Steps between C-alpha positions, in 0.01 A plus 500: 500500500687836520437826313773423242320177410146637489596802286489468119831417334698819437628589153667824606671633812619854558670704769728786589786523750625819665856485640685759707761547770347505847531857636673406825850563627532145633381177342198350675548176691253213473277628781477851357445358150207296628354811658533698177346226286208413727221593259240273661442415863369149423810377314864516597790630295723234345866544601788307346865526602648269236665568264442862606262690726166533324155593622171481310161628606177303470296578191227761517218532247371804314160472333476633145213554256622681188606446138824320419743695279530367144722593208218492244253710697271210588300571814522203735339550837642283778423444867704330768786551743865601459749344743758732655801428720825654618849360552820620665845361409782521756311777677601734217301460175122536515269363233125510453328280246145489363388220270198304372405235248223497241307197365416460132130564559283635776131547582291737291378687806639617833486251786480565877829595666509169682559330166817705443630493856538122497718543188779725629715663237258413217341763277221361280406662168145535376488244217803394299841656564690642199825372646765650273341845492459507878853369559648782293266753656611395849867535403433845355329609822139566582327816385262716701235284659671173400660246730852612597683263734784750526279740690411225747864400555601866522232572760632227727857623453404855598327369808801296613749781437313708759539238772623645832783245509675686218713807579502616134882503493611252230874428483520585130304666223306276266197493275201267522423272206185341363476164329176422319446144381256274319519121480325274249496119486792342315429319177433128533823323587703821537667610820487847659648785298545876498353638179593861563677707766522878457643788701330838463651839583270573792626207712227275358574145390258271318527126457284253310531137613390155395452267797394134523126454497363482852774716652351708782503876472667520844796296370527722192480808719783358712720465193423858396573627853842335475560647155394847619730480804810417298416748226472769768839402643661528157331835431598645837866399481527632143361836616745512790795446267368747244457768766861521617826624352737208481869549573807439284567172327825419684580567868821686576727503804489881490154580361429828332307754713203526263387135481586443867245760603231291336590173673299539822192587291532183293544281808207664677279451192589134455504383860117497545473263204751267664336522842137467393462356149776270376405208725137500379567339163345152522292412192246216517520479878121482525384411150297183446678208333266512198587863426870496591602434134383852415802636691727303268356699209570827683858391564550453127327818386543769630737321744398622844769331706778583253410866522476483880840336534654763273349779712617342826853461364496861384402618848771290665761625253409861571510449877840336470622770264405777740612320817856424386609863447346593835716235669807641329420848626456373856853353513671770292743701720448870542736728299 
């Protein structure tokens, strides 16, 4: 019987995902990705080439013994381990994820570490868990001295970004994002659902999920990794478009000098998005079948793929708009 089966049934799972552009001039191939993601010598990195190049590290464990955050101020001490892993998509986008699950009740005293080590990714409370208060407290973020999975995920990200494989020369400017999530069991007979998805000003996203009872925290973390990846892609492309001066609305055979001077800048700003980002959009590529319906909800509201397709079309229109006048100038005879 494995650790998932011997551990008490979880009534709450939580995690945080950090997503950023890999600071390297060239995308890493599968061999270099495996080298970057080798967090443990006793387990190999998982590499997948279909439907796109994807690498995922083995899980590592971080022992914790501290209070859980709660929205009503209740002090709930918990002991256990937080699972952490890293992933690299197409050798370009790096993610680190830390997550754990919590049972409804735990022992009233601390047990030896061996008890917790055979239950990886489980954090047990002392006594009964005030689930709703802790769920909201985790979404709000841990206070001083409380469990903060974001710090664990951020520590791994900082470590990987210093890897000697990386030349610290990213092909475009971007901002990292954070996605913090909690998942509770769905009501009896209900399917998975997204109760709330928010975007904060400081690149923080929070999501509260309902998942089928018995869903593993690793599967839920995989869904949230996928959500964080595509949210980061949307955010990055929006920032690229917002940061440039777009040209005129209609191309001319003899363009005016002013707008023409801006054309190389627009092309140079948009080309990295075409070269490095546009082909990465592939929702649900690695989401479990039980949780895949949650992407359907995101497609309806806020409409991830609709927004992405609009952004891609806008980029292509601008590249076409600024390429056509350049072609006219190349064939125009000298006075």
